[in-house]
PDB file of C-alpha atoms in Angstrom:
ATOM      1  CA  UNK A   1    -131.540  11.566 192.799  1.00 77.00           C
ATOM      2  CA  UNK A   2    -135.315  10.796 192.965  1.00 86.00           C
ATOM      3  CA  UNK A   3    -137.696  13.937 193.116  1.00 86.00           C
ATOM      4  CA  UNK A   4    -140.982  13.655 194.067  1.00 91.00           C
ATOM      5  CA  UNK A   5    -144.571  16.340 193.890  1.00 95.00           C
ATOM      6  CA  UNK A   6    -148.138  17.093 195.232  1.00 96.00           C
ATOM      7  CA  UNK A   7    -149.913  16.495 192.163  1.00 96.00           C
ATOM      8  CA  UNK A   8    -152.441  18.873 193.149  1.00 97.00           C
ATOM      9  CA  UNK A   9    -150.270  21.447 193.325  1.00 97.00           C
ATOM     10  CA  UNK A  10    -148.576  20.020 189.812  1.00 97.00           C
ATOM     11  CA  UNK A  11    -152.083  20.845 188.262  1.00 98.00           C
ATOM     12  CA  UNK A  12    -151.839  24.177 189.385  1.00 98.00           C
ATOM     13  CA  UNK A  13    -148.257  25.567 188.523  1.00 98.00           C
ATOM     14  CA  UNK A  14    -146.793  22.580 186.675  1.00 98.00           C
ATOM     15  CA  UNK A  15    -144.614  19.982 187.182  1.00 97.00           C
ATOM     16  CA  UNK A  16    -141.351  22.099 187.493  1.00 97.00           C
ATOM     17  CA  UNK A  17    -142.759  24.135 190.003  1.00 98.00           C
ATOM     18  CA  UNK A  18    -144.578  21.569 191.667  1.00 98.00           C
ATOM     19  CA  UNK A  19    -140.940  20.067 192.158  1.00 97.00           C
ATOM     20  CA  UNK A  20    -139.049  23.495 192.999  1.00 97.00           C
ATOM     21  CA  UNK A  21    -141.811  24.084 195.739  1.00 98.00           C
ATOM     22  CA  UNK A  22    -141.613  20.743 197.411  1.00 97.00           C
ATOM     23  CA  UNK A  23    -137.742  21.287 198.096  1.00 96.00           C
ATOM     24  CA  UNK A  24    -138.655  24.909 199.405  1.00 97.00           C
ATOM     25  CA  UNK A  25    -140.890  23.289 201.350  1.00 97.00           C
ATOM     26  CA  UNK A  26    -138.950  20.646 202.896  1.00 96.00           C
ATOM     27  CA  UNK A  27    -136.272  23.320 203.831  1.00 96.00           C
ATOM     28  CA  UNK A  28    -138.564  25.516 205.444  1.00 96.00           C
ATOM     29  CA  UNK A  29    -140.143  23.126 207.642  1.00 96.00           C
ATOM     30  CA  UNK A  30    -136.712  21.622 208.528  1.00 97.00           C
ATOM     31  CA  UNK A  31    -135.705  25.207 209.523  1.00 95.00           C
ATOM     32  CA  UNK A  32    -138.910  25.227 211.754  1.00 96.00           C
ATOM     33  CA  UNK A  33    -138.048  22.203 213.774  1.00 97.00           C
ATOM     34  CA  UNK A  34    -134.573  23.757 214.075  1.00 96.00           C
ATOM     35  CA  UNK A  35    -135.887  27.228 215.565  1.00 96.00           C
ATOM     36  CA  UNK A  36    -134.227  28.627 212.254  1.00 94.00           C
ATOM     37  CA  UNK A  37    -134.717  31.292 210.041  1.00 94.00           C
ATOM     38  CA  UNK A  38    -137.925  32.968 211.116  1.00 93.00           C
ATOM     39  CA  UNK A  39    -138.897  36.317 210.440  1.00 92.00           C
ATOM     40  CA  UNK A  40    -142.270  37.995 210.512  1.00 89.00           C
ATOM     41  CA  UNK A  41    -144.060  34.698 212.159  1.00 92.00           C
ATOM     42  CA  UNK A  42    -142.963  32.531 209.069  1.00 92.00           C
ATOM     43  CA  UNK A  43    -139.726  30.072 208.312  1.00 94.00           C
ATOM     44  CA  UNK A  44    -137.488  31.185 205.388  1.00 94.00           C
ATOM     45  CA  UNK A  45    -135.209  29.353 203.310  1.00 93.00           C
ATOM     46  CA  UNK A  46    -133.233  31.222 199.973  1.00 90.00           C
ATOM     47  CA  UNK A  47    -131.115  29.111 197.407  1.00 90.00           C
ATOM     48  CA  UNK A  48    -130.238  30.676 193.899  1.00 90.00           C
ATOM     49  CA  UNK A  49    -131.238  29.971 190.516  1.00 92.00           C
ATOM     50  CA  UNK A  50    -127.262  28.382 190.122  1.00 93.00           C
ATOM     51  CA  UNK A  51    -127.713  26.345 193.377  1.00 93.00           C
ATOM     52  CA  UNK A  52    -131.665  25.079 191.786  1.00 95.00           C
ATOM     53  CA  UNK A  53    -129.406  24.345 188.762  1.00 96.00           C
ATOM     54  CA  UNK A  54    -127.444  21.950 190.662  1.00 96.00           C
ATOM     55  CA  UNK A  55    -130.174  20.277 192.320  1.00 95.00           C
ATOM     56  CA  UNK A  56    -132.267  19.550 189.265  1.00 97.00           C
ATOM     57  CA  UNK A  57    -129.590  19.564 186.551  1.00 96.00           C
ATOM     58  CA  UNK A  58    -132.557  18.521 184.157  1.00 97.00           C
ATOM     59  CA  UNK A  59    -134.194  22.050 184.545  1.00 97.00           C
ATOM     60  CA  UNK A  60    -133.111  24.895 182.516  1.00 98.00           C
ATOM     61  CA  UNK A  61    -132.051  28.388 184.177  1.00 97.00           C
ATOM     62  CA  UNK A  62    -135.030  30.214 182.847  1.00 98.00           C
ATOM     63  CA  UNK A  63    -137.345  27.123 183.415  1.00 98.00           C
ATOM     64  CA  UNK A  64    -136.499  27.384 187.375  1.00 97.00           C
ATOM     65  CA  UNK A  65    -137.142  31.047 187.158  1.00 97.00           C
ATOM     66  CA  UNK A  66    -140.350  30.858 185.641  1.00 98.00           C
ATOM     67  CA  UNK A  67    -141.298  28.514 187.887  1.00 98.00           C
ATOM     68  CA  UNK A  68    -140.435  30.531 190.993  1.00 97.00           C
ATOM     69  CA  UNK A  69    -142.711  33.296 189.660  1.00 97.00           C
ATOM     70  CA  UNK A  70    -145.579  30.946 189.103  1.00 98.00           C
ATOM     71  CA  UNK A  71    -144.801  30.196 192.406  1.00 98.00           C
ATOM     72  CA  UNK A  72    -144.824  33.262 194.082  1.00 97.00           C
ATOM     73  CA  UNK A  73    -147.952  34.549 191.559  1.00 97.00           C
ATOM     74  CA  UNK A  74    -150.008  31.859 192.862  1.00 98.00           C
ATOM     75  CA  UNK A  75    -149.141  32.493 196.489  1.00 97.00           C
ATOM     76  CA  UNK A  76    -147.563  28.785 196.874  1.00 97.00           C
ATOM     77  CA  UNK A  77    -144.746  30.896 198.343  1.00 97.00           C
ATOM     78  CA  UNK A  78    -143.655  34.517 199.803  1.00 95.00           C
ATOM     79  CA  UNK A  79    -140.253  36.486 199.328  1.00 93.00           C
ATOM     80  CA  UNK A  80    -138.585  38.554 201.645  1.00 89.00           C
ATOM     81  CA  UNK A  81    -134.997  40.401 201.889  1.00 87.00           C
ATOM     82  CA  UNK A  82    -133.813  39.366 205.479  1.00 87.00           C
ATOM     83  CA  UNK A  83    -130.164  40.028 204.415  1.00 83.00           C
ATOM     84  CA  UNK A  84    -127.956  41.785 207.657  1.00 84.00           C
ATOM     85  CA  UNK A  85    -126.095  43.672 205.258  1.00 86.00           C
ATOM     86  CA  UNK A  86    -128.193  45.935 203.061  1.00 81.00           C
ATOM     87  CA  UNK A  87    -126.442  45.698 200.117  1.00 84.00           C
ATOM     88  CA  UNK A  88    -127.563  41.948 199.635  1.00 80.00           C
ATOM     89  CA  UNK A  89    -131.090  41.731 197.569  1.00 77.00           C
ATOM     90  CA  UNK A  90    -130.937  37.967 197.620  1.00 79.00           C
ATOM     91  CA  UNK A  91    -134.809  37.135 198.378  1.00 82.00           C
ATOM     92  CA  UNK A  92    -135.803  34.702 200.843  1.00 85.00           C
TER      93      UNK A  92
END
């Protein structure tokens, strides 16, 4: 598998993240062509740390969380619980 980054945004969060964000971004725009997934004005897309694991095998578990929290601390990204049962936390 080839992955690819915005450099600029490598600068800011890193590599990993700069990685991890493209991907979320890719899905989320797909889901906008595709009239998918929106909630409060904005598309969503939700994977899990295991899933990110798959993807980019060479990334640790904690090394994809960190990233997502650089992420979200830099405001590259936004989380949400859009679950329809309430019981579900898993953030979008």
């Amino acid at each position: 598998m080839i992955n690819s980054f915005d450099t600029e945004v490598a600068q800011i969060v890193g590599v990993n993240a700069a990685i991890i964000y493209k991907n979320i971004s890719y899905w989320c725009e797909k889901n906008r062509a595709n009239n998918q997934n929106e909630h409060d004005g904005l598309f969503w897309t939700f994977n899990s740390i295991k899933a990110f694991k798959k993807l980019f095998p060479y990334l640790s578990e904690k090394e994809i969380r960190n990233a997502l929290n650089k992420l979200i601390d830099y405001g590259f990204i936004k989380t949400g619980v859009f679950n329809d049962d309430a019981r579900d936390r898993t953030k979008w």
